[in-house]
mmCIF file of C-alpha atoms in Angstrom:
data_model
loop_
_atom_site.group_PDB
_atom_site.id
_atom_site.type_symbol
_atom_site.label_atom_id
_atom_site.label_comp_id
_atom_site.label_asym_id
_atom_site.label_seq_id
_atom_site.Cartn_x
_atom_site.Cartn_y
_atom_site.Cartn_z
ATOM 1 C CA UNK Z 1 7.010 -36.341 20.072
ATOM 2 C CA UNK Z 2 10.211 -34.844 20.488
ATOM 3 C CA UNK Z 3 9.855 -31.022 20.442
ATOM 4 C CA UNK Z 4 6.195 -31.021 20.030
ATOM 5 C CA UNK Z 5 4.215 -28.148 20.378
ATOM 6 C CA UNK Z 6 6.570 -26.039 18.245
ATOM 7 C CA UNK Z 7 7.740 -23.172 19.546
ATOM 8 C CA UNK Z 8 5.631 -20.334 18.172
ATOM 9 C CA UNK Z 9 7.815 -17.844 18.653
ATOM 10 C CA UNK Z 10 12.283 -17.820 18.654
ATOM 11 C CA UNK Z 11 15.166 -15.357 18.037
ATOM 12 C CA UNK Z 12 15.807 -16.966 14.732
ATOM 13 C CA UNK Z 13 12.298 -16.061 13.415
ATOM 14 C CA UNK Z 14 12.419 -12.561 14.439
ATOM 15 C CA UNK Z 15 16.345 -12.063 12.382
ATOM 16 C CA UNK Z 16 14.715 -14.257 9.566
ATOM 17 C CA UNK Z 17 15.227 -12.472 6.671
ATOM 18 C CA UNK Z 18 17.986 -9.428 7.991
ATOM 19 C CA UNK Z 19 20.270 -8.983 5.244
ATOM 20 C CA UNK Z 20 23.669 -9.695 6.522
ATOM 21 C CA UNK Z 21 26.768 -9.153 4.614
ATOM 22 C CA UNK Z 22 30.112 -11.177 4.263
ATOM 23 C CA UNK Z 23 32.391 -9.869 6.394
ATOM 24 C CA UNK Z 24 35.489 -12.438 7.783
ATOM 25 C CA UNK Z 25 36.422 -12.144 11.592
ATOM 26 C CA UNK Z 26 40.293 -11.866 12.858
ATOM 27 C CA UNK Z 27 40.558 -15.563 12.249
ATOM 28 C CA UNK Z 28 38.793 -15.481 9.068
ATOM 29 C CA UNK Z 29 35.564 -17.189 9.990
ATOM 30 C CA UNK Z 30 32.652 -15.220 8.378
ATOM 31 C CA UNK Z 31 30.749 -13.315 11.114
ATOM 32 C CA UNK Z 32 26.901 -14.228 10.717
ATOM 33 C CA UNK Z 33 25.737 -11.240 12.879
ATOM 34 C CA UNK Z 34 25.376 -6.978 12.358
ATOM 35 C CA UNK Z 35 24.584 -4.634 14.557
ATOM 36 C CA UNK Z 36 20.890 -5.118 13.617
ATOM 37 C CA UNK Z 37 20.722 -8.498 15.167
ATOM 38 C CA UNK Z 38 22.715 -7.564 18.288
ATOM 39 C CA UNK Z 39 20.217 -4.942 18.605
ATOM 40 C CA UNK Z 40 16.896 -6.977 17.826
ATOM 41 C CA UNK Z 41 18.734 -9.523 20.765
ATOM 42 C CA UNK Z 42 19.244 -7.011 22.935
ATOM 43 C CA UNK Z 43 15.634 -5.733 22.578
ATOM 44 C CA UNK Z 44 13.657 -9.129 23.359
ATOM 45 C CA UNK Z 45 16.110 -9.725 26.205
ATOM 46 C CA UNK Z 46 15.538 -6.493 27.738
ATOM 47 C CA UNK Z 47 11.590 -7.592 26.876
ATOM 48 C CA UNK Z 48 11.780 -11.074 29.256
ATOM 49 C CA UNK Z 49 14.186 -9.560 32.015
ATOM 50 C CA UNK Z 50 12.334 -6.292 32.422
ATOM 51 C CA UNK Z 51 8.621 -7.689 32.208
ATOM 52 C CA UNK Z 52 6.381 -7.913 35.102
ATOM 53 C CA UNK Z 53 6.011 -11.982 35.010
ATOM 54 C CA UNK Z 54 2.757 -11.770 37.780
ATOM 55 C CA UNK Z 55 0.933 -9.264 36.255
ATOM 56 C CA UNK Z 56 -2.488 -10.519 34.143
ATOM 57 C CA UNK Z 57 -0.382 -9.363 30.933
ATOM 58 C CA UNK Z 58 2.109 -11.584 28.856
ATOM 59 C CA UNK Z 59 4.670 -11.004 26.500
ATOM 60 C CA UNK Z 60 3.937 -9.795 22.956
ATOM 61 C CA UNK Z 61 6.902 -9.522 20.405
ATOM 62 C CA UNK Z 62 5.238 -8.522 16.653
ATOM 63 C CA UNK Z 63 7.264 -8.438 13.739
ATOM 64 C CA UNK Z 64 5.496 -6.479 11.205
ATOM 65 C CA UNK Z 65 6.571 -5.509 7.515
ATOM 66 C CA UNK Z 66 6.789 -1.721 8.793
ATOM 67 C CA UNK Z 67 8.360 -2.540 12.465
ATOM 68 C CA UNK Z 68 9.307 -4.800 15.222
ATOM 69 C CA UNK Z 69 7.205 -4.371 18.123
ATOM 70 C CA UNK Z 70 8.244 -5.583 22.024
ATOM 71 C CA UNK Z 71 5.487 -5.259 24.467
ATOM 72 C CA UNK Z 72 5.581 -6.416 28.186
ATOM 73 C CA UNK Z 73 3.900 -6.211 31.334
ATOM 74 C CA UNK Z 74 5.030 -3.454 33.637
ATOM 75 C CA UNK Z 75 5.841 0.193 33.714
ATOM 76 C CA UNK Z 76 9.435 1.818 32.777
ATOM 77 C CA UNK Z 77 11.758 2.019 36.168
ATOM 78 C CA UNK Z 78 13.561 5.006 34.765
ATOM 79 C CA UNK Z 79 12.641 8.258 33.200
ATOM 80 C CA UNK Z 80 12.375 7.727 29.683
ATOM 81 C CA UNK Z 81 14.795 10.228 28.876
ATOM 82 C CA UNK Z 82 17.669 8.994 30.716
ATOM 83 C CA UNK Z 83 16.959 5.670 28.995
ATOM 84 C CA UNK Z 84 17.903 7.210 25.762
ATOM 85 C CA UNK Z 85 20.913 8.746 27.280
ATOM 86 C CA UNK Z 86 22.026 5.389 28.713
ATOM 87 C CA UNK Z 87 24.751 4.173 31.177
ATOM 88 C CA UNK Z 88 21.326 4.090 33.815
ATOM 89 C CA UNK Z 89 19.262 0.905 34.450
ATOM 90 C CA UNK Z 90 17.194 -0.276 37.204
ATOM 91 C CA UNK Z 91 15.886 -3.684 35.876
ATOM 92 C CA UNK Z 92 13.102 -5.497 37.889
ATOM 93 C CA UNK Z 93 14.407 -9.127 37.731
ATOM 94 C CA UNK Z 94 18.306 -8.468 38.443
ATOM 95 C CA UNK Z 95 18.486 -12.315 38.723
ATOM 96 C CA UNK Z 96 17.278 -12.921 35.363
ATOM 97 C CA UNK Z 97 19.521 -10.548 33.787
ATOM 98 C CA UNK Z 98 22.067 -11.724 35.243
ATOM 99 C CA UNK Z 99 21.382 -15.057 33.804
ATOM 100 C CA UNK Z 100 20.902 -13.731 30.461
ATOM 101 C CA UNK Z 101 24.513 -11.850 30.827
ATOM 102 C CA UNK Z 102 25.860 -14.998 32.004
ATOM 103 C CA UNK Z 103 24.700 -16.829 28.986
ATOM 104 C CA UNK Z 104 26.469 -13.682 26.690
ATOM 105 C CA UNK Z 105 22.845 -12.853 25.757
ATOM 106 C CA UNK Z 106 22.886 -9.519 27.515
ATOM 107 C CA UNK Z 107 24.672 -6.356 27.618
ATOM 108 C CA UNK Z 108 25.899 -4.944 30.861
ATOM 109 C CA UNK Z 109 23.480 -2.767 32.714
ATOM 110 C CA UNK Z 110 22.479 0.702 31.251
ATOM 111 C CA UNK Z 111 24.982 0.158 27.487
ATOM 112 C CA UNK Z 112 22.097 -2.194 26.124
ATOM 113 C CA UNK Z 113 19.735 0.142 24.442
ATOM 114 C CA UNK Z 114 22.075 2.293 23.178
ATOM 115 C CA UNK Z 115 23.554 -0.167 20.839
ATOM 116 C CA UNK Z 116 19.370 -0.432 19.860
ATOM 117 C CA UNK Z 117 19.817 3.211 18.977
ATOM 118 C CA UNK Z 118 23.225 3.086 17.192
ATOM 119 C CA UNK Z 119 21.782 -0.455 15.089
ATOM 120 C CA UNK Z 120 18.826 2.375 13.895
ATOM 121 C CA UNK Z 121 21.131 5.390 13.126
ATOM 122 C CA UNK Z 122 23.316 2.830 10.692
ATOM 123 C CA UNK Z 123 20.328 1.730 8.901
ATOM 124 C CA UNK Z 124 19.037 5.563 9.005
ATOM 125 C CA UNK Z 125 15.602 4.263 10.555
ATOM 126 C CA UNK Z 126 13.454 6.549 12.158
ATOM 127 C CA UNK Z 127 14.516 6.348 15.928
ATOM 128 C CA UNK Z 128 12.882 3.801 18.183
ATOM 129 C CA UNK Z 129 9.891 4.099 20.340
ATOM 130 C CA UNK Z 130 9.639 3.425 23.659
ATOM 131 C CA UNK Z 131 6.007 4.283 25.379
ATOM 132 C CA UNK Z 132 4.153 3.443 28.268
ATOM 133 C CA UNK Z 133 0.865 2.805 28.396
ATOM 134 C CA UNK Z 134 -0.167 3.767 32.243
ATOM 135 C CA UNK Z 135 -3.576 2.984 32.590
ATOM 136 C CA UNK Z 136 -2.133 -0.866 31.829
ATOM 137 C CA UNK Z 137 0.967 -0.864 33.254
ATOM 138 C CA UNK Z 138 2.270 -1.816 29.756
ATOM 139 C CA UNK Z 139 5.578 -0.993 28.209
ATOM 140 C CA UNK Z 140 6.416 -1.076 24.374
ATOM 141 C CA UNK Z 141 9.382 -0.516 22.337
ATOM 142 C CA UNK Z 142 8.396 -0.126 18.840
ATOM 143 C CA UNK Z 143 11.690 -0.197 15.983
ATOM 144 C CA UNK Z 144 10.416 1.028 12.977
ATOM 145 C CA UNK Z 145 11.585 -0.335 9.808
ATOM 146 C CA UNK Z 146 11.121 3.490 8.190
ATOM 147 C CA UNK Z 147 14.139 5.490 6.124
ATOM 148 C CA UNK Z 148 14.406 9.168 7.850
ATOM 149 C CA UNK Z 149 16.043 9.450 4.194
ATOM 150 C CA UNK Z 150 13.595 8.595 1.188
ATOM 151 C CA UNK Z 151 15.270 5.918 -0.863
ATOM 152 C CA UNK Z 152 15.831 8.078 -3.964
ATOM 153 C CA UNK Z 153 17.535 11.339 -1.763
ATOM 154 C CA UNK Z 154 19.717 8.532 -0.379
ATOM 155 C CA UNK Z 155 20.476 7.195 -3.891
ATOM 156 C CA UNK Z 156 21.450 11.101 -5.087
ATOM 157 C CA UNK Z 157 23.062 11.628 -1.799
ATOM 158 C CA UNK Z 158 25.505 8.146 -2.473
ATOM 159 C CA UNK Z 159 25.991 9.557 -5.616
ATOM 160 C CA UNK Z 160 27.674 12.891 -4.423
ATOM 161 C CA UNK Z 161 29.452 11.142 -1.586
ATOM 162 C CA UNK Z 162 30.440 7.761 -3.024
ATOM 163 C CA UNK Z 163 31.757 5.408 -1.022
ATOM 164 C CA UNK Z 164 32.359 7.670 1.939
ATOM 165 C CA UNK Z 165 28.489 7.720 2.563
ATOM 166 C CA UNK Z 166 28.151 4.638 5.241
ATOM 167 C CA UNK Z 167 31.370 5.850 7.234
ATOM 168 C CA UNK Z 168 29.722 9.415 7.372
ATOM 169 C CA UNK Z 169 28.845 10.859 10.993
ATOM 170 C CA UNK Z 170 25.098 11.413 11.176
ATOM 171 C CA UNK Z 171 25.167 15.055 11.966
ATOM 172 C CA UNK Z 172 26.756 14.998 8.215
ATOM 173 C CA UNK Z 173 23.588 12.875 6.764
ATOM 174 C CA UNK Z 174 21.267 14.920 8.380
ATOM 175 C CA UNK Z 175 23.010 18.283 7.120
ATOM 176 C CA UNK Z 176 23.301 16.581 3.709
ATOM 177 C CA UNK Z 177 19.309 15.631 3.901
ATOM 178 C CA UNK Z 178 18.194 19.202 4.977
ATOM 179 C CA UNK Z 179 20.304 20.504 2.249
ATOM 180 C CA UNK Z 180 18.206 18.586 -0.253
ATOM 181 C CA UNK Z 181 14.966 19.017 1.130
ATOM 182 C CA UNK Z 182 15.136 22.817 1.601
ATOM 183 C CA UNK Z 183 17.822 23.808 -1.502
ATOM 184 C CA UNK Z 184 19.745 26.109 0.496
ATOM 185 C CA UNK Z 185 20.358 26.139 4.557
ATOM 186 C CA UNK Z 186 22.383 27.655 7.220
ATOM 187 C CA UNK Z 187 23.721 26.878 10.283
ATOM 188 C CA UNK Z 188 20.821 27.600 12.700
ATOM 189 C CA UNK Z 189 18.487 25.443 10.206
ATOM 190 C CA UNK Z 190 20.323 22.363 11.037
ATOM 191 C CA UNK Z 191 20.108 23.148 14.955
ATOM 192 C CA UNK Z 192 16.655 21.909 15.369
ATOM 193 C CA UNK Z 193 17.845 18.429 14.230
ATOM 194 C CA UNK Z 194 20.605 17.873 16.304
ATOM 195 C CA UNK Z 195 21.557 17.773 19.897
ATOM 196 C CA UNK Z 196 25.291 19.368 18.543
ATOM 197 C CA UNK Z 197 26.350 23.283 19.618
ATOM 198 C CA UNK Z 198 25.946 25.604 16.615
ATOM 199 C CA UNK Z 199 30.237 25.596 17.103
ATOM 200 C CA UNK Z 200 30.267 22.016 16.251
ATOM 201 C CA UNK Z 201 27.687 22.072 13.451
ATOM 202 C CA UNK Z 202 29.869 24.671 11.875
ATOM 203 C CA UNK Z 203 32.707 22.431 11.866
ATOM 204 C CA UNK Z 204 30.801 19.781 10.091
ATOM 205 C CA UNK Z 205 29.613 21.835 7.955
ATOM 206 C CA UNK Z 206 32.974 23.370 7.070
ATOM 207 C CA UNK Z 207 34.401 20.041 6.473
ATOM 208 C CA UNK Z 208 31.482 19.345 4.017
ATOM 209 C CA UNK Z 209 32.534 22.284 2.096
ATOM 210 C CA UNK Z 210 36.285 20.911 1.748
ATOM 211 C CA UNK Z 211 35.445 17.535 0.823
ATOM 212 C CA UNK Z 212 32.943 19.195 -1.968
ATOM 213 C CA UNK Z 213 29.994 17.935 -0.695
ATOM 214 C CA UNK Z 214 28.866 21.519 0.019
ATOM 215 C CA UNK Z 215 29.050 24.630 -1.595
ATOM 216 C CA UNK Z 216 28.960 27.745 0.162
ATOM 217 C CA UNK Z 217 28.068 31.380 -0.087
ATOM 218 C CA UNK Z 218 28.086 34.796 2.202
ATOM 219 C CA UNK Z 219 29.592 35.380 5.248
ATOM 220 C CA UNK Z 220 29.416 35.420 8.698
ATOM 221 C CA UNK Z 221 25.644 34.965 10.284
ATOM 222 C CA UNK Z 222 24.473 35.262 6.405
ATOM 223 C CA UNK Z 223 26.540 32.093 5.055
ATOM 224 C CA UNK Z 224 24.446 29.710 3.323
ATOM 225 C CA UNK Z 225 25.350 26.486 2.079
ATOM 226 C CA UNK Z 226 23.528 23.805 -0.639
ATOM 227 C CA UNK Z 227 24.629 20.525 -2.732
ATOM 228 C CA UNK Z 228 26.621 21.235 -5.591
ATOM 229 C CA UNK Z 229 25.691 20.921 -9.342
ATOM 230 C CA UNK Z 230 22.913 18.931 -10.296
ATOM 231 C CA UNK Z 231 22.254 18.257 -7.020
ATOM 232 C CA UNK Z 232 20.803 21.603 -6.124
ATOM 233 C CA UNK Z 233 17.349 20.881 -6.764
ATOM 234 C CA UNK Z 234 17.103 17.603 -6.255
ATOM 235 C CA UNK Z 235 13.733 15.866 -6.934
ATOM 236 C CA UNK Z 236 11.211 18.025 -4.550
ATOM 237 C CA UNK Z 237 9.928 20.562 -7.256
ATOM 238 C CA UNK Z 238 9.698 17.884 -10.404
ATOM 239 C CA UNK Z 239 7.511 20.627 -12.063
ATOM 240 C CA UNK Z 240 9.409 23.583 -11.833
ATOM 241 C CA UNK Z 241 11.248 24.058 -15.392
ATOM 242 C CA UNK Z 242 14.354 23.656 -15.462
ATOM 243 C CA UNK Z 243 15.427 26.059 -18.135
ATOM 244 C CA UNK Z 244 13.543 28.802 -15.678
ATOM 245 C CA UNK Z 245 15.169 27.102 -12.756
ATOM 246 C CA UNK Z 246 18.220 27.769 -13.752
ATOM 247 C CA UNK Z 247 17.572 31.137 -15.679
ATOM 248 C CA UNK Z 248 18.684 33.736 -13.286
ATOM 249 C CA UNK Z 249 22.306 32.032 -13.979
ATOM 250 C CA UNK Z 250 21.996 33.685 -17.465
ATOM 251 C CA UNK Z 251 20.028 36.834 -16.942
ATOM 252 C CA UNK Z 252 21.860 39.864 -16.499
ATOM 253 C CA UNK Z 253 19.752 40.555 -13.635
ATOM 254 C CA UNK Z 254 20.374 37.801 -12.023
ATOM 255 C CA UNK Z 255 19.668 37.241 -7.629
ATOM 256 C CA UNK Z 256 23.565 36.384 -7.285
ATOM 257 C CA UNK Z 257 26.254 39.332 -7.211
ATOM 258 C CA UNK Z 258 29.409 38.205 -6.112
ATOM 259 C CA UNK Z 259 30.390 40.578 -2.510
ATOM 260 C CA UNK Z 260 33.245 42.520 -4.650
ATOM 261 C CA UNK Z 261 31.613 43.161 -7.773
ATOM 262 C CA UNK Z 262 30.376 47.168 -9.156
ATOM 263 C CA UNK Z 263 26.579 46.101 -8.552
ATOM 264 C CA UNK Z 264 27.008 44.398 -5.366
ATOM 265 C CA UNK Z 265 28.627 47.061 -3.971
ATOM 266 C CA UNK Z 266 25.663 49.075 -5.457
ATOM 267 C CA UNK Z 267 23.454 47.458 -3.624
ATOM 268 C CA UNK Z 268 24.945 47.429 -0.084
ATOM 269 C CA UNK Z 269 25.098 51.537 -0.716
ATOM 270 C CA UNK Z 270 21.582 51.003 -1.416
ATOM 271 C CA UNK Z 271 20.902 49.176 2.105
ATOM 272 C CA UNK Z 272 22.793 51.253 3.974
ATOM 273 C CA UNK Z 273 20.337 52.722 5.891
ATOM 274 C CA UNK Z 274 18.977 49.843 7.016
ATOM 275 C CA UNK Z 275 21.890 47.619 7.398
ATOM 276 C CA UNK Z 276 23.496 50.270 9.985
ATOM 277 C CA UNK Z 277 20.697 50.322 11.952
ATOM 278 C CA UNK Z 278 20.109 48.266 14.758
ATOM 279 C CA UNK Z 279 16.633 48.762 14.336
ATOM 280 C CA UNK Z 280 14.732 50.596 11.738
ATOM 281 C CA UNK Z 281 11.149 51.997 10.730
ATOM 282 C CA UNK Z 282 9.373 49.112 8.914
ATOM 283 C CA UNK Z 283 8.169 51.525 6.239
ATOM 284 C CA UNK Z 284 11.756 52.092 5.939
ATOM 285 C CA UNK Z 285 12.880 48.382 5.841
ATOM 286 C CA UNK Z 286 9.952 47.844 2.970
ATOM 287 C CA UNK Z 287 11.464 50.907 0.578
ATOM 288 C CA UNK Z 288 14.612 49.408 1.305
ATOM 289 C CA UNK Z 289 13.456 46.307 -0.568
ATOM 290 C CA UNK Z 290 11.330 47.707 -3.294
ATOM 291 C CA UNK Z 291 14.174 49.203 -4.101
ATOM 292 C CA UNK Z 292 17.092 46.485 -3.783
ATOM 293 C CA UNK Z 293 14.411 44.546 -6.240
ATOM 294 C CA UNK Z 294 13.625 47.044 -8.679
ATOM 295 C CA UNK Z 295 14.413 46.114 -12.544
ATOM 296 C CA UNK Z 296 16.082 42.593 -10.872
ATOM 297 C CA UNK Z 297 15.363 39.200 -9.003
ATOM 298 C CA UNK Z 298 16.745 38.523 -5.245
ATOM 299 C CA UNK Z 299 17.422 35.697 -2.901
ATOM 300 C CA UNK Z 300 15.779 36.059 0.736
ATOM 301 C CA UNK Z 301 19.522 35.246 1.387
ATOM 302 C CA UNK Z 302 20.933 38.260 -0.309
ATOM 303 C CA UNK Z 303 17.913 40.367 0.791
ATOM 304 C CA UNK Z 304 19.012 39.374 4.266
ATOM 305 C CA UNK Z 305 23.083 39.696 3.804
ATOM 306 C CA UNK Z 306 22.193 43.460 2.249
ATOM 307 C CA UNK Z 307 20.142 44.759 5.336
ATOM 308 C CA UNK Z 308 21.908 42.589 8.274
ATOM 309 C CA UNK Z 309 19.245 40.259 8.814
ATOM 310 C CA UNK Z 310 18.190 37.085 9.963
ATOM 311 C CA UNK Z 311 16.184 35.407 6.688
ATOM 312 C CA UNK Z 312 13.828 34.275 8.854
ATOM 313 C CA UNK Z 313 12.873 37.894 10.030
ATOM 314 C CA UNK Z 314 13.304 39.368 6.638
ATOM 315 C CA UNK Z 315 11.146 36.509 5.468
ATOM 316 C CA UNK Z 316 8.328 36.686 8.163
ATOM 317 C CA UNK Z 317 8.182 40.428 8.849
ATOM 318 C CA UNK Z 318 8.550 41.518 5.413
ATOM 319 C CA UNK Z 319 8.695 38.886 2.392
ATOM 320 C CA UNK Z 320 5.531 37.731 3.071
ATOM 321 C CA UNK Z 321 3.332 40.276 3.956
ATOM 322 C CA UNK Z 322 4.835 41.998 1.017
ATOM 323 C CA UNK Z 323 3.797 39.183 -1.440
ATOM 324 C CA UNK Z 324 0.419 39.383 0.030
ATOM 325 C CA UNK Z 325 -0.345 43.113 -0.853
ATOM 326 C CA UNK Z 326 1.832 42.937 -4.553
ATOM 327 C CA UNK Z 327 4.691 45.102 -3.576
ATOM 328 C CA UNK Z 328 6.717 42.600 -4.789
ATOM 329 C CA UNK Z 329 6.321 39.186 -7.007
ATOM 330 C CA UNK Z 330 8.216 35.566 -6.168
ATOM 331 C CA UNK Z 331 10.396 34.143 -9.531
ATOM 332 C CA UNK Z 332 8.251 30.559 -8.475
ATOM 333 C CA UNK Z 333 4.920 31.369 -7.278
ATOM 334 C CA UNK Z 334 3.954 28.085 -7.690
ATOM 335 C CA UNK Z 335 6.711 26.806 -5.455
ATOM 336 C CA UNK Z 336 7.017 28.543 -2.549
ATOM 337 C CA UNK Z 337 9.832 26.466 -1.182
ATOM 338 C CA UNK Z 338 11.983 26.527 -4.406
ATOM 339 C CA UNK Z 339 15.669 26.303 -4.042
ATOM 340 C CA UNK Z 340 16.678 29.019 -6.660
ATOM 341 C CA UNK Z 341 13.807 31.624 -4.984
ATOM 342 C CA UNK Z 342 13.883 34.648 -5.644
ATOM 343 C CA UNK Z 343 11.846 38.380 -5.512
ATOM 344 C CA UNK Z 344 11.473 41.372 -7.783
ATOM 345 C CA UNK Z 345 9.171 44.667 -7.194
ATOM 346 C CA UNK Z 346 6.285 45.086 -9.000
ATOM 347 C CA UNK Z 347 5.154 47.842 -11.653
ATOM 348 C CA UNK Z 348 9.054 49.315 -11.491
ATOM 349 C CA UNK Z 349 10.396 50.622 -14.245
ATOM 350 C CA UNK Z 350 12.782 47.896 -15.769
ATOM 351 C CA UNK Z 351 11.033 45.070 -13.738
ATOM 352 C CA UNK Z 352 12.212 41.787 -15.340
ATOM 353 C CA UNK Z 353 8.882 40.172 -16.827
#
């Protein structure tokens, strides 16, 4: 019989199911493909032309609900790194992929998992996986099928962008992401997640701002930036109140002075003799603050504009251990990590209860 045993395994079965929307070509004919199935193409191409066809080991391609999995005989021919980088390939059966080219089922040498990579950003995937297992001489590329962005901080995140989300660079999504996960961030909090120079983060970051995607607050190395409006807190502290969320908006004690107002300049007098320090005593440094949060709540970002200092620094050397021994009580005790904050001094006169 014709076509008998059926093939177990084809290229149509591992796109089955890709959602693929309408979208007409230059002569109007609707284009059946995305970026997804170029990549998932690209990726069981690279599986036959790079596999080690005499070794004991066959081919395994898995598609699983969580990830597709490509698994073939034969160790990586260049460093993993510079296969993420791409424009480098050394492939172990040039003659099959040339054949593979020749039939347009292959990209050129060294551009093909790139476009695997840039597939994954679109779709805001976790970033694919490739690992060698050396003790087998076994080589896997695992795409997950996993959001970096949870589905309902993509569905707020649409909402403040609108329809500008999908054409947004990534460095934007991933600013946009950190500023919903940690309520309030600065420039060296988005470095960690990005291969971009601080320079170039500010830019992005600036254009955030002007687009209103962003507001922003301080200056210089104490600038600070978070979603705007209802955004703010997002959904990561669902059991903080939100009338005492949002009560140091009201309060006349509130953490926020604006930088030209009577008791912000108050305050900077106060910090002087820290702030024009290039170092100082910590005994100092922890008056300093007993005193900035006497009779009133404030940010770990204004604590840090007021005495010159990284938040981090003010946070670890300072914030901290002074929560530990009660010089000082947190607005959210409960939630460390909330958004909105804040620190007064404890057994003050005037100390907000």
């Amino acid at each position: 019989m014709p076509g008998w045993p059926p093939n177990p395994f084809s290229y149509e079965r591992l796109v089955e199911g890709l959602n693929v929307p309408f979208r007409l070509d230059s002569e109007s004919v609707r284009v059946g493909e995305t970026h997804l199935h170029q990549a998932l193409r690209e990726a069981l191409v690279n599986t036959l032309a790079h596999a080690d066809h005499e070794a004991a080991q066959g081919i395994i391609v898995t598609k699983r609900p969580d990830a597709f999995v490509f698994r073939n005989a034969g160790r990586l021919r260049v460093p993993v790194e510079r296969l993420y980088e791409g424009g480098v390939s050394d492939p172990r059966n040039p003659s099959l992929q040339k054949m593979f080219q020749m039939l347009g089922l292959g990209e050129k040498s060294g551009s093909g998992f790139p476009k695997i990579l840039r597939a994954w950003r679109e779709q805001q995937w976790l970033i694919p996986l490739v690992s060698e297992a050396l003790d087998l001489e076994i080589t896997s590329l695992t795409l997950p099928l996993a959001s970096l962005i949870p589905e309902a901080v993509e569905r707020e995140l649409r909402e403040l962008v609108g329809n500008a989300y999908a054409q947004l660079p990534e460095l934007d999504r991933i600013i946009l992401l950190l500023a919903h996960r940690f309520g309030e961030i600065g420039n060296a909090d988005v470095q960690p997640y990005c291969r971009e120079h601080p320079r170039d983060i500010g830019t992005h970051l600036k254009s955030l701002v002007d687009h209103g995607w962003l507001s922003r607050s301080g200056q210089a190395r104490g600038t600070r930036y978070r979603l705007p409006g209802h955004l703010e807190t997002g959904q990561l502290f669902p059991d903080a109140d939100p009338e005492e969320a949002s009560s140091e908006h009201k309060d006349a004690d509130s953490e926020h002075y604006e930088p030209d107002s009577e008791q912000y300049e108050e305050l900077m007098a106060m910090a002087a003799p820290v702030r024009e320090k290039g170092r100082a005593d910590k005994a100092l440094v922890r008056d300093t603050i007993v005193s900035l949060c006497a009779g009133r709540f404030l940010s770990l970002r204004t604590l840090a504009e007021l005495l010159n200092r990284e938040p981090d620094s003010v946070r670890n050397h300072y914030i901290t251990p002074m929560l530990r021994v009660g010089l000082i009580r947190a607005r959210f005790p409960e939630h460390p990590n909330h958004p909105q904050q804040a620190y007064s001094a404890v057994d003050t006169p005037g100390a907000p209860k």
